[in-house]
Coordinates of C-alpha atoms in Angstrom, one line a residue:
Chain K
M1 CA 15.2 -74.2 28.2
E2 CA 14.2 -72.2 25.4
S3 CA 10.3 -73.7 25.5
F4 CA 10.4 -72.5 28.6
Q5 CA 10.5 -69.6 27.6
Q6 CA 7.8 -69.2 25.6
T7 CA 5.1 -70.7 28.1
K8 CA 6.9 -67.7 30.2
S9 CA 6.3 -65.3 27.3
I10 CA 2.9 -67.3 27.7
A11 CA 2.2 -67.0 31.1
K12 CA 2.2 -63.2 31.7
R13 CA 0.5 -62.1 29.1
E14 CA -2.4 -63.7 30.4
W15 CA -0.5 -62.3 33.8
G16 CA -1.2 -58.8 32.9
S17 CA -4.9 -59.6 31.0
Y18 CA -6.3 -60.4 34.4
F19 CA -4.3 -57.0 36.0
N20 CA -5.9 -54.5 32.2
S21 CA -9.0 -55.4 33.4
P22 CA -11.0 -54.3 36.7
V23 CA -11.1 -58.8 37.3
A24 CA -7.7 -59.4 39.2
Y25 CA -8.8 -56.6 41.6
V26 CA -12.2 -57.7 42.3
F27 CA -11.6 -60.7 42.7
I28 CA -8.7 -60.8 45.1
M29 CA -11.4 -57.9 46.6
I30 CA -14.2 -59.7 47.4
F31 CA -11.4 -63.1 48.0
L32 CA -10.0 -60.9 51.3
V33 CA -13.6 -59.7 52.5
L34 CA -15.2 -63.5 51.9
A35 CA -12.7 -65.2 54.3
G36 CA -12.7 -62.3 56.8
F37 CA -16.4 -62.3 56.9
F38 CA -16.2 -66.2 57.6
T39 CA -13.3 -66.7 59.6
F40 CA -14.1 -63.9 61.7
A41 CA -18.2 -63.4 61.3
V42 CA -19.6 -67.0 61.1
S43 CA -16.7 -69.2 62.7
Q44 CA -15.8 -66.4 65.1
F45 CA -12.6 -66.9 65.3
F46 CA -11.7 -64.7 68.4
E47 CA -14.3 -66.3 70.9
S48 CA -13.4 -69.9 69.9
G49 CA -10.2 -68.2 72.2
Q50 CA -7.5 -70.7 69.7
A51 CA -3.9 -69.7 68.8
D52 CA -4.8 -71.4 65.5
L53 CA -6.1 -71.2 62.4
R54 CA -8.5 -73.2 61.7
A55 CA -10.9 -71.4 62.4
F56 CA -10.4 -69.8 58.3
F57 CA -9.0 -73.1 56.0
V58 CA -11.9 -74.1 57.0
W59 CA -14.2 -72.0 54.5
H60 CA -11.4 -72.1 51.8
P61 CA -12.3 -75.7 49.8
W62 CA -15.9 -73.7 49.5
L63 CA -14.7 -71.0 48.7
Y64 CA -13.2 -71.3 46.6
L65 CA -16.0 -73.3 44.8
I66 CA -17.4 -70.2 43.3
L67 CA -14.6 -67.7 43.5
V68 CA -12.4 -70.0 41.5
P69 CA -14.1 -71.2 38.6
A70 CA -15.0 -67.6 37.8
V71 CA -11.1 -67.0 37.0
A72 CA -10.5 -69.7 35.3
M73 CA -13.8 -69.3 33.4
R74 CA -12.0 -67.0 30.2
L75 CA -8.9 -68.5 30.2
W76 CA -9.9 -71.2 27.2
S77 CA -13.4 -69.6 26.6
E78 CA -12.9 -66.2 26.5
E79 CA -9.8 -67.1 23.9
R80 CA -13.1 -69.2 21.4
R81 CA -15.5 -66.1 21.5
A82 CA -12.7 -63.8 20.0
R83 CA -11.4 -66.0 18.1
T84 CA -7.6 -65.3 19.5
I85 CA -7.2 -68.7 19.6
E86 CA -6.8 -69.8 16.2
L87 CA -4.1 -66.8 17.0
L88 CA -2.8 -68.5 19.4
L89 CA -2.6 -71.9 19.1
T90 CA -1.0 -71.1 14.7
L91 CA 1.8 -70.1 16.7
P92 CA 5.6 -71.9 16.6
I93 CA 4.1 -73.4 20.0
T94 CA 2.8 -76.4 21.1
P95 CA -0.9 -76.9 23.2
W96 CA 0.8 -77.4 26.1
Q97 CA 3.0 -75.4 26.0
A98 CA -0.3 -72.7 26.4
I99 CA -2.1 -74.8 28.6
C100 CA 1.2 -74.8 30.8
G101 CA 1.7 -71.0 30.7
K102 CA -2.1 -70.6 31.3
F103 CA -2.1 -71.8 34.3
L104 CA 0.7 -71.4 35.3
A105 CA -0.3 -66.8 35.5
A106 CA -3.4 -68.1 37.1
W107 CA -2.4 -70.3 39.1
L108 CA 0.4 -67.3 40.5
F109 CA -2.8 -65.2 40.2
L110 CA -4.6 -67.4 43.1
I111 CA -1.8 -67.8 45.0
L112 CA -1.6 -64.5 45.3
S113 CA -4.7 -63.3 46.4
V114 CA -3.3 -66.4 49.3
V115 CA -1.0 -64.9 50.3
L116 CA -2.5 -61.0 50.3
T117 CA -4.3 -63.3 54.0
F118 CA -1.7 -62.4 55.7
P119 CA -3.1 -60.1 58.2
I120 CA -4.7 -63.2 59.0
V121 CA -1.3 -65.1 60.1
L122 CA 0.0 -62.0 62.1
T123 CA -3.6 -61.6 64.0
A124 CA -2.7 -64.7 65.4
M125 CA 0.2 -64.8 65.8
Y126 CA -0.1 -61.4 68.0
L127 CA -3.3 -63.1 69.8
G128 CA -1.5 -65.9 70.7
Q129 CA 1.5 -68.9 70.4
L130 CA 0.6 -70.4 66.7
D131 CA 2.5 -72.8 65.1
L132 CA 4.3 -70.8 61.9
G133 CA 4.7 -74.6 60.8
V134 CA 1.9 -75.6 60.9
V135 CA 0.1 -72.3 59.3
L136 CA 2.2 -73.3 56.1
C137 CA 1.4 -76.7 55.5
G138 CA -2.4 -74.9 55.8
Y139 CA -1.2 -72.5 53.3
V140 CA 0.6 -74.9 51.5
G141 CA -2.6 -77.3 51.7
S142 CA -4.8 -74.3 50.5
I143 CA -2.6 -74.0 47.4
L144 CA -2.1 -77.2 46.3
L145 CA -5.8 -77.0 46.1
A146 CA -6.5 -74.0 44.5
G147 CA -4.8 -75.4 42.0
A148 CA -7.0 -78.4 41.7
Y149 CA -10.3 -76.5 41.4
L150 CA -8.1 -73.9 38.5
A151 CA -7.5 -76.9 36.3
I152 CA -11.4 -78.4 36.9
G153 CA -12.0 -74.8 35.4
M154 CA -9.1 -75.1 33.1
C155 CA -10.4 -78.2 31.0
T156 CA -14.6 -77.1 31.7
S157 CA -13.7 -73.1 30.1
A158 CA -11.8 -75.3 26.8
L159 CA -14.8 -76.9 25.9
T160 CA -16.9 -74.1 25.4
K161 CA -16.7 -70.0 24.0
N162 CA -19.7 -69.9 26.9
Q163 CA -18.0 -68.7 30.4
V164 CA -21.7 -69.1 32.3
I165 CA -21.4 -72.4 30.5
S166 CA -17.4 -73.3 32.4
F167 CA -18.4 -71.4 35.1
I168 CA -21.2 -73.8 36.2
L169 CA -20.2 -77.3 34.9
S170 CA -16.5 -76.2 36.7
V171 CA -18.5 -76.3 40.2
V172 CA -20.5 -78.8 39.3
I173 CA -17.5 -80.9 39.3
G174 CA -16.1 -79.5 42.3
L175 CA -18.8 -80.0 44.0
F176 CA -18.6 -83.4 43.4
F177 CA -15.0 -83.5 44.7
I178 CA -16.1 -81.7 48.2
L179 CA -19.0 -84.2 48.4
A180 CA -18.0 -87.1 47.9
G181 CA -16.0 -86.5 51.6
F182 CA -18.5 -84.8 53.0
P183 CA -19.9 -86.6 56.9
P184 CA -23.5 -85.5 55.8
V185 CA -23.2 -87.5 52.4
T186 CA -20.5 -90.2 53.2
D187 CA -23.3 -90.7 55.8
L188 CA -26.3 -91.4 53.3
L189 CA -24.0 -93.5 51.3
S190 CA -23.1 -95.8 54.0
R191 CA -26.5 -96.5 54.8
F192 CA -26.8 -98.5 52.0
S193 CA -23.4 -98.9 50.3
P194 CA -20.4 -101.3 51.2
V195 CA -17.9 -99.7 53.6
W196 CA -14.8 -99.9 50.8
L197 CA -17.0 -98.1 48.1
V198 CA -17.8 -95.4 50.6
D199 CA -14.5 -95.1 51.0
A200 CA -13.5 -95.4 48.1
I201 CA -15.6 -92.3 46.7
A202 CA -14.3 -90.6 49.8
A203 CA -10.5 -91.0 49.2
F204 CA -11.4 -89.0 45.6
S205 CA -12.9 -85.7 48.0
F206 CA -10.7 -83.0 48.5
M207 CA -11.9 -82.8 51.6
A208 CA -9.8 -85.7 53.2
H209 CA -6.6 -84.8 51.0
Y210 CA -6.9 -80.9 52.3
E211 CA -7.8 -81.3 56.0
A212 CA -4.8 -83.4 56.6
L213 CA -3.2 -81.1 55.1
Q214 CA -4.3 -78.3 57.6
R215 CA -3.8 -80.7 60.6
G216 CA -0.3 -80.1 59.6
V217 CA 0.8 -83.8 58.0
L218 CA 2.7 -82.4 55.4
D219 CA 2.1 -86.3 54.1
V220 CA 3.7 -87.1 50.4
R221 CA 0.1 -89.0 49.6
D222 CA -1.9 -85.5 50.3
V223 CA 0.8 -84.0 47.7
V224 CA 0.3 -86.5 45.1
Y225 CA -3.1 -86.8 45.2
F226 CA -4.0 -82.4 43.9
A227 CA -0.3 -83.3 41.7
S228 CA -2.2 -86.1 40.3
I229 CA -5.9 -83.8 40.0
I230 CA -3.9 -81.5 38.4
G231 CA -2.2 -83.6 35.9
F232 CA -5.5 -85.1 35.2
M233 CA -7.4 -82.2 34.2
L234 CA -4.6 -80.8 32.4
L235 CA -4.4 -83.5 29.9
G236 CA -7.9 -83.1 29.0
T237 CA -7.5 -79.7 28.5
H238 CA -4.8 -80.7 26.2
I239 CA -7.1 -84.0 24.2
V240 CA -10.4 -81.1 24.0
L241 CA -8.2 -78.2 22.6
R242 CA -6.8 -81.1 20.2
T243 CA -10.0 -82.5 19.2
R244 CA -12.4 -79.3 19.1
A245 CA -10.0 -76.9 18.6
A246 CA -11.3 -74.9 16.4
Q247 CA -15.2 -75.5 16.4
Chain D
M1 CA 7.9 -73.5 -0.6
I2 CA 4.3 -75.0 -0.3
C3 CA 2.5 -78.0 -1.3
V4 CA -1.4 -79.3 -0.5
K5 CA -1.8 -82.3 -1.7
E6 CA -5.5 -83.5 -1.5
L7 CA -6.2 -82.0 1.2
V8 CA -10.0 -83.1 2.7
K9 CA -11.7 -81.8 5.6
D10 CA -14.8 -84.2 6.6
F11 CA -17.1 -82.0 9.6
G12 CA -18.7 -85.6 10.7
G13 CA -20.3 -85.7 7.2
R14 CA -20.3 -82.6 5.6
V15 CA -17.5 -82.8 3.3
A16 CA -15.8 -78.8 3.4
V17 CA -12.7 -79.1 1.5
N18 CA -12.3 -82.0 -0.9
G19 CA -9.3 -83.0 -2.6
V20 CA -7.6 -79.5 -2.9
S21 CA -4.2 -79.5 -4.5
F22 CA -1.2 -76.9 -6.0
E23 CA 1.6 -75.9 -5.1
L24 CA 3.3 -72.6 -4.7
S25 CA 7.4 -71.2 -5.4
K26 CA 9.2 -68.3 -4.6
G27 CA 7.8 -65.2 -5.6
D28 CA 4.4 -66.4 -6.5
V29 CA 1.1 -64.4 -4.6
L30 CA -2.1 -67.2 -4.8
G31 CA -5.1 -65.9 -4.8
F32 CA -7.9 -68.0 -3.3
L33 CA -11.4 -67.2 -4.7
G34 CA -14.5 -68.1 -4.4
P35 CA -18.2 -67.7 -2.8
N36 CA -18.6 -67.3 0.9
G37 CA -18.7 -71.1 2.3
A38 CA -16.4 -72.8 -0.2
G39 CA -14.3 -73.9 1.6
K40 CA -11.2 -71.3 1.3
T41 CA -10.9 -70.5 4.8
T42 CA -10.9 -74.9 6.5
T43 CA -8.5 -75.5 3.4
M44 CA -5.7 -72.2 5.0
R45 CA -6.5 -73.2 8.1
M46 CA -5.7 -77.4 7.8
I47 CA -2.4 -75.2 6.2
V48 CA -1.5 -73.4 9.2
G49 CA -2.2 -76.0 11.4
F50 CA -5.3 -75.0 13.3
L51 CA -7.6 -77.8 11.8
P52 CA -6.2 -80.8 11.3
P53 CA -7.3 -82.7 7.9
T54 CA -9.5 -85.6 7.0
S55 CA -6.5 -87.0 4.4
G56 CA -4.2 -85.1 2.1
T57 CA -1.1 -83.0 3.0
A58 CA 0.2 -80.3 3.5
V59 CA 4.3 -79.1 2.8
V60 CA 5.7 -75.7 4.3
C61 CA 9.3 -75.0 3.6
G62 CA 9.4 -79.1 3.9
H63 CA 8.4 -79.7 7.5
N64 CA 4.6 -81.2 7.5
I65 CA 2.7 -79.4 9.1
V66 CA 1.0 -82.2 10.8
Q67 CA 3.6 -84.0 11.8
D68 CA 6.4 -81.5 12.4
P69 CA 4.0 -78.2 12.7
I70 CA 6.1 -76.4 15.3
Q71 CA 9.0 -76.0 12.7
A72 CA 6.3 -75.0 10.1
R73 CA 4.9 -72.5 11.6
K74 CA 8.2 -70.8 11.7
R75 CA 8.1 -69.8 8.5
I76 CA 4.4 -68.7 8.3
G77 CA 3.0 -66.1 9.2
Y78 CA -0.5 -66.5 9.7
M79 CA -3.4 -64.0 9.9
P80 CA -6.4 -65.3 10.7
E81 CA -10.7 -64.8 9.4
N82 CA -11.4 -61.2 10.8
A83 CA -8.3 -60.0 12.4
P84 CA -8.6 -61.9 16.5
L85 CA -6.3 -60.2 18.6
Y86 CA -6.3 -59.5 22.2
G87 CA -8.1 -56.4 23.3
D88 CA -6.5 -55.4 26.2
M89 CA -2.7 -55.4 25.1
T90 CA -1.7 -52.4 23.7
V91 CA -0.7 -52.7 19.7
Q92 CA 3.3 -52.9 21.1
T93 CA 2.8 -55.0 24.0
F94 CA 0.7 -57.5 21.5
L95 CA 3.8 -57.0 19.1
Q96 CA 6.4 -57.8 22.1
F97 CA 4.2 -61.1 22.6
V98 CA 4.5 -62.1 19.6
A99 CA 8.2 -61.5 18.6
E100 CA 8.9 -63.6 21.6
I101 CA 6.8 -66.3 21.1
R102 CA 8.8 -65.9 17.4
R103 CA 11.6 -66.8 19.8
F104 CA 13.3 -63.0 19.8
I105 CA 14.2 -61.7 23.4
G106 CA 15.4 -58.6 24.9
K107 CA 17.7 -56.0 22.0
E108 CA 16.6 -57.9 19.5
R109 CA 12.7 -58.2 20.2
D110 CA 12.6 -54.6 20.4
E111 CA 14.1 -54.1 17.3
K112 CA 11.7 -56.2 15.4
V113 CA 9.2 -54.4 17.5
D114 CA 9.2 -51.7 16.0
A115 CA 10.8 -52.1 12.6
T116 CA 7.6 -53.9 12.2
I117 CA 5.4 -51.5 13.9
K118 CA 7.1 -48.9 10.9
K119 CA 6.8 -50.3 8.4
C120 CA 2.8 -51.2 8.9
F121 CA 2.6 -47.9 10.0
L122 CA 1.0 -47.9 13.5
Q123 CA 3.3 -45.5 14.7
D124 CA 0.7 -43.4 16.3
V125 CA -1.0 -45.9 17.6
R126 CA 2.0 -48.3 19.1
H127 CA 0.5 -47.4 22.6
Q128 CA -3.5 -47.3 22.4
T129 CA -4.8 -50.7 23.2
I130 CA -6.4 -52.4 20.0
E131 CA -10.1 -52.9 21.7
T132 CA -10.2 -48.4 20.8
L133 CA -8.5 -49.3 17.3
S134 CA -10.4 -48.5 14.7
K135 CA -10.8 -51.6 12.4
G136 CA -8.4 -50.8 9.4
Y137 CA -5.6 -50.3 12.9
R138 CA -7.1 -53.4 13.4
Q139 CA -6.3 -54.5 11.0
R140 CA -3.6 -53.7 10.6
T141 CA -2.4 -54.6 13.7
C142 CA -3.2 -58.3 13.0
F143 CA -1.1 -58.5 9.7
A144 CA 1.7 -56.9 11.5
Q145 CA 2.0 -60.0 13.7
T146 CA 2.1 -61.9 10.1
M147 CA 5.5 -60.3 9.2
I148 CA 7.7 -59.5 12.8
H149 CA 9.6 -63.0 11.4
N150 CA 9.9 -62.0 8.0
P151 CA 8.7 -65.6 7.4
P152 CA 9.1 -67.1 4.0
V153 CA 5.7 -67.3 3.8
L154 CA 2.6 -65.7 4.1
I155 CA -1.1 -66.9 4.7
L156 CA -3.9 -64.3 4.8
D157 CA -7.6 -64.7 5.1
E158 CA -9.3 -62.1 3.8
P159 CA -6.3 -59.3 4.9
T160 CA -8.5 -56.3 3.7
D161 CA -12.3 -57.3 4.4
G162 CA -13.7 -54.3 5.3
L163 CA -11.2 -51.4 4.9
D164 CA -12.1 -48.5 3.1
P165 CA -10.5 -48.2 -0.4
N166 CA -7.5 -46.2 1.0
Q167 CA -6.7 -49.0 3.9
K168 CA -7.1 -51.5 1.2
Q169 CA -4.6 -50.4 -1.0
L170 CA -2.4 -49.5 1.6
V171 CA -2.5 -53.1 2.5
R172 CA -2.2 -54.1 -1.2
N173 CA 0.9 -52.4 -1.8
M174 CA 2.3 -54.1 1.4
I175 CA 1.7 -57.3 1.2
Q176 CA 3.2 -56.6 -3.6
E177 CA 6.5 -55.0 -1.4
M178 CA 6.9 -58.5 0.0
A179 CA 5.9 -60.4 -2.9
A180 CA 9.1 -61.3 -4.2
D181 CA 11.6 -62.9 -1.6
K182 CA 8.8 -65.1 -0.3
A183 CA 5.1 -67.3 -0.7
I184 CA 2.3 -64.7 -0.3
I185 CA -1.8 -67.0 -0.2
L186 CA -4.8 -64.7 0.1
S187 CA -8.3 -64.9 0.0
T188 CA -10.5 -62.3 -1.5
H189 CA -13.8 -62.3 -1.9
I190 CA -12.3 -58.9 -4.4
L191 CA -12.3 -59.5 -7.7
E192 CA -10.4 -56.8 -8.8
E193 CA -7.9 -57.1 -5.3
A194 CA -6.9 -60.4 -7.2
E195 CA -6.7 -59.3 -10.4
A196 CA -3.7 -56.4 -9.3
I197 CA -1.7 -58.3 -6.4
C198 CA -2.2 -61.9 -8.0
T199 CA 0.2 -63.6 -9.9
R200 CA -2.4 -66.7 -9.5
A201 CA -5.6 -67.4 -8.8
I202 CA -7.5 -69.9 -7.7
I203 CA -11.2 -70.1 -8.4
I204 CA -12.7 -72.8 -5.2
S205 CA -16.0 -74.3 -4.7
N206 CA -18.3 -76.6 -3.2
G207 CA -14.8 -77.4 -1.3
K208 CA -12.6 -78.1 -5.3
V209 CA -10.7 -76.9 -7.0
V210 CA -12.6 -75.1 -10.4
T211 CA -9.7 -73.8 -11.6
D212 CA -5.7 -72.4 -11.3
S213 CA -5.0 -70.2 -13.6
T214 CA -3.7 -66.4 -13.8
P215 CA -5.8 -63.6 -13.3
A216 CA -5.5 -62.9 -17.3
E217 CA -5.7 -65.7 -17.9
L218 CA -8.7 -66.3 -15.9
K219 CA -10.2 -63.3 -17.9
K220 CA -10.1 -65.6 -21.3
Q221 CA -12.8 -66.9 -19.9
A222 CA -14.8 -64.6 -19.8
P223 CA -17.8 -64.4 -22.5
S224 CA -17.2 -60.9 -23.1
Y225 CA -13.2 -61.2 -23.7
N226 CA -13.1 -59.3 -26.6
A227 CA -15.9 -58.9 -27.1
L228 CA -16.7 -55.5 -29.0
T229 CA -19.1 -52.5 -28.3
L230 CA -20.4 -50.5 -31.6
K231 CA -22.5 -47.4 -31.9
I232 CA -22.9 -47.7 -35.6
V233 CA -25.5 -45.6 -37.7
A234 CA -28.1 -47.9 -39.2
S235 CA -31.2 -49.7 -38.8
A236 CA -30.9 -52.4 -36.2
E237 CA -31.9 -55.6 -37.6
E238 CA -30.2 -55.3 -40.6
A239 CA -27.1 -54.4 -39.1
K240 CA -27.4 -57.7 -36.5
N241 CA -28.1 -60.1 -39.4
T242 CA -24.9 -58.9 -41.0
F243 CA -23.0 -59.0 -38.0
E244 CA -23.9 -62.2 -37.8
Q245 CA -22.7 -63.6 -40.5
L246 CA -19.0 -62.8 -39.9
G247 CA -17.0 -66.1 -39.2
D248 CA -15.2 -64.6 -36.2
V249 CA -18.7 -63.4 -34.1
D250 CA -20.3 -65.7 -31.8
S251 CA -23.3 -63.7 -31.6
V252 CA -24.3 -60.5 -31.5
D253 CA -26.9 -58.2 -29.3
V254 CA -28.1 -55.2 -29.1
L255 CA -28.3 -52.9 -26.5
D256 CA -30.3 -50.2 -27.5
S257 CA -32.1 -48.5 -30.9
S258 CA -32.7 -45.2 -31.9
T259 CA -33.9 -44.3 -34.9
D260 CA -30.7 -42.8 -36.1
H261 CA -28.5 -45.2 -34.8
V262 CA -28.1 -48.4 -32.7
S263 CA -25.6 -49.9 -30.4
L264 CA -24.6 -54.0 -30.4
R265 CA -22.4 -55.7 -28.4
L266 CA -20.2 -58.5 -30.3
F267 CA -19.2 -61.3 -29.5
P268 CA -16.0 -63.8 -30.7
K269 CA -15.7 -67.3 -31.1
N270 CA -12.6 -67.9 -29.8
G271 CA -11.5 -65.0 -28.2
Q272 CA -10.6 -63.6 -31.0
P273 CA -10.0 -59.2 -31.5
L274 CA -13.1 -58.3 -33.1
A275 CA -11.7 -54.8 -34.5
T276 CA -10.8 -54.9 -37.5
T277 CA -12.9 -57.3 -39.7
A278 CA -15.6 -55.8 -37.7
L279 CA -15.1 -52.0 -38.8
E280 CA -14.2 -52.8 -42.4
E281 CA -17.4 -54.6 -42.5
A282 CA -19.0 -51.2 -41.3
H283 CA -17.3 -49.6 -44.2
S284 CA -19.0 -51.0 -46.7
H285 CA -22.1 -51.1 -45.8
N286 CA -21.0 -47.3 -45.8
W287 CA -22.2 -47.2 -42.5
L288 CA -20.9 -44.4 -39.5
V289 CA -19.2 -45.5 -36.4
K290 CA -20.2 -43.2 -33.7
E291 CA -18.5 -45.3 -31.1
M292 CA -16.2 -48.4 -30.9
Q293 CA -15.1 -50.0 -27.7
S294 CA -13.7 -53.4 -26.8
E295 CA -13.8 -55.5 -23.7
S296 CA -10.3 -57.4 -22.1
G297 CA -12.8 -59.4 -20.3
R298 CA -14.1 -59.4 -16.5
L299 CA -13.3 -61.5 -14.0
E300 CA -16.6 -61.2 -11.9
E301 CA -18.2 -62.9 -15.2
V302 CA -16.2 -66.1 -15.3
F303 CA -16.7 -65.8 -10.9
Q304 CA -19.9 -66.4 -11.7
H305 CA -19.7 -68.1 -14.5
L306 CA -17.5 -71.1 -12.4
T307 CA -19.5 -70.7 -8.7
V308 CA -22.6 -69.6 -9.5
T309 CA -24.1 -72.4 -12.1
E310 CA -23.1 -75.0 -9.6
N311 CA -24.3 -73.2 -6.5
V312 CA -27.8 -73.0 -8.7
S313 CA -27.6 -76.9 -9.2
E314 CA -26.9 -77.7 -5.8
K315 CA -30.4 -75.3 -5.2
V316 CA -32.5 -77.0 -7.7
K317 CA -31.8 -80.9 -6.4

């Protein structure tokens, strides 16, 4: 319990640093504007005449691809640049506590942004019979997806004191996780690869797992998939910090 | 309280610290001296467990920093080089954060923070964000962070770097006030500082301890220790020759000579005081002594002697 207290203190400090700077407000604004724009203007939510939120959720992997690395890039890069990492990691805490504290703060921040899209849900409810179970499941999927992107961004952030490098690296890695299951790419691959290989690569993709959740199917395997991506990336962060914190 | 044994840090072929050992007990204030890049910061980083040593151990209050880092760090207050701080926090929220991590919660946390703010004279800026503070306040905020939990061990990397003389004095006073019941390591390249507050001085050069002694003892190694400067009415040549004949005198420098007087500096052979013999000698030649000054040796000279020679020979290679 005592160790959670410290993780909480770190999360609290990190949360505060989002809101002490314009980062939090700019991020939330842009996220909401873009989510609205894609849902209503690009996907033509009203014209489709269906009371579901597919038009809304389908854009999340692409929005997160750019926006989540922007939230994650400062987590460790900034500590490295300002050298506060030396202060933080010589306090009586384990690197795990620091990693989890930072991850929780950033994830909660992303969850807040996602929750603030609730007017879209209200709109759909007003217009027709909305299956709230499916919507809830969609939100769970979206939050898990954000967590996976965040863990990737955190790992690349630990690698460098340059936030731009961290941002680009995590976008590239995120793009891989999207494209591995993106139909145009899987079609291309299947022309010269055996089916099992294409399926194996596609199974690594965010897309298949995310889409299952969007259909309202809360399968434990999909949840485990996202949880293990997060776990793996946090472990990667731990290894990076242990081996090159002082460089 | 601190026991450092054969610490080595090898950054992929570049050996930054090469077998540093020392022990420190309560009441000791150890000055870590050495030119830039000598390995002071690297050594300190290994003692606080920020850098894993390539070999060797550091034990703080009985806890090995590699095997038991949390217990060791609970007993350390550490101020890293250049006093890094979270710029977006206020002084008070920053100290509260550190206090929480140090396991003080609720009322106890606020009491500790208040006491520390008072002790470090930060009342005026407690609600200011750190990035708006002047260098002196920043340095003091980082210093304050080290003592919230009243640790038995303080490790301060250049605590007075970049401060004005008054601020330096303030920080030194604070260190001296706490010195009695703590073991303190501080690095500096201001030698007067080491002289003023340290009970022990280690000079480190090229990753090795070149000397471990007290500042007073160190000064005795200076060539000018107990050197005597004389201004007498005599001819330069004659006076120089006469004093060189004396048994205790190692060499004589003529600093300045004019028609009616000469200034000389006499260097002793074994650090013996020269005043009496020199005076007797001048008296026997009927030389009028106009000025006389004995020197206590300067730490700068010892420092240069011990560190520059190695750096220069390095360059020659």
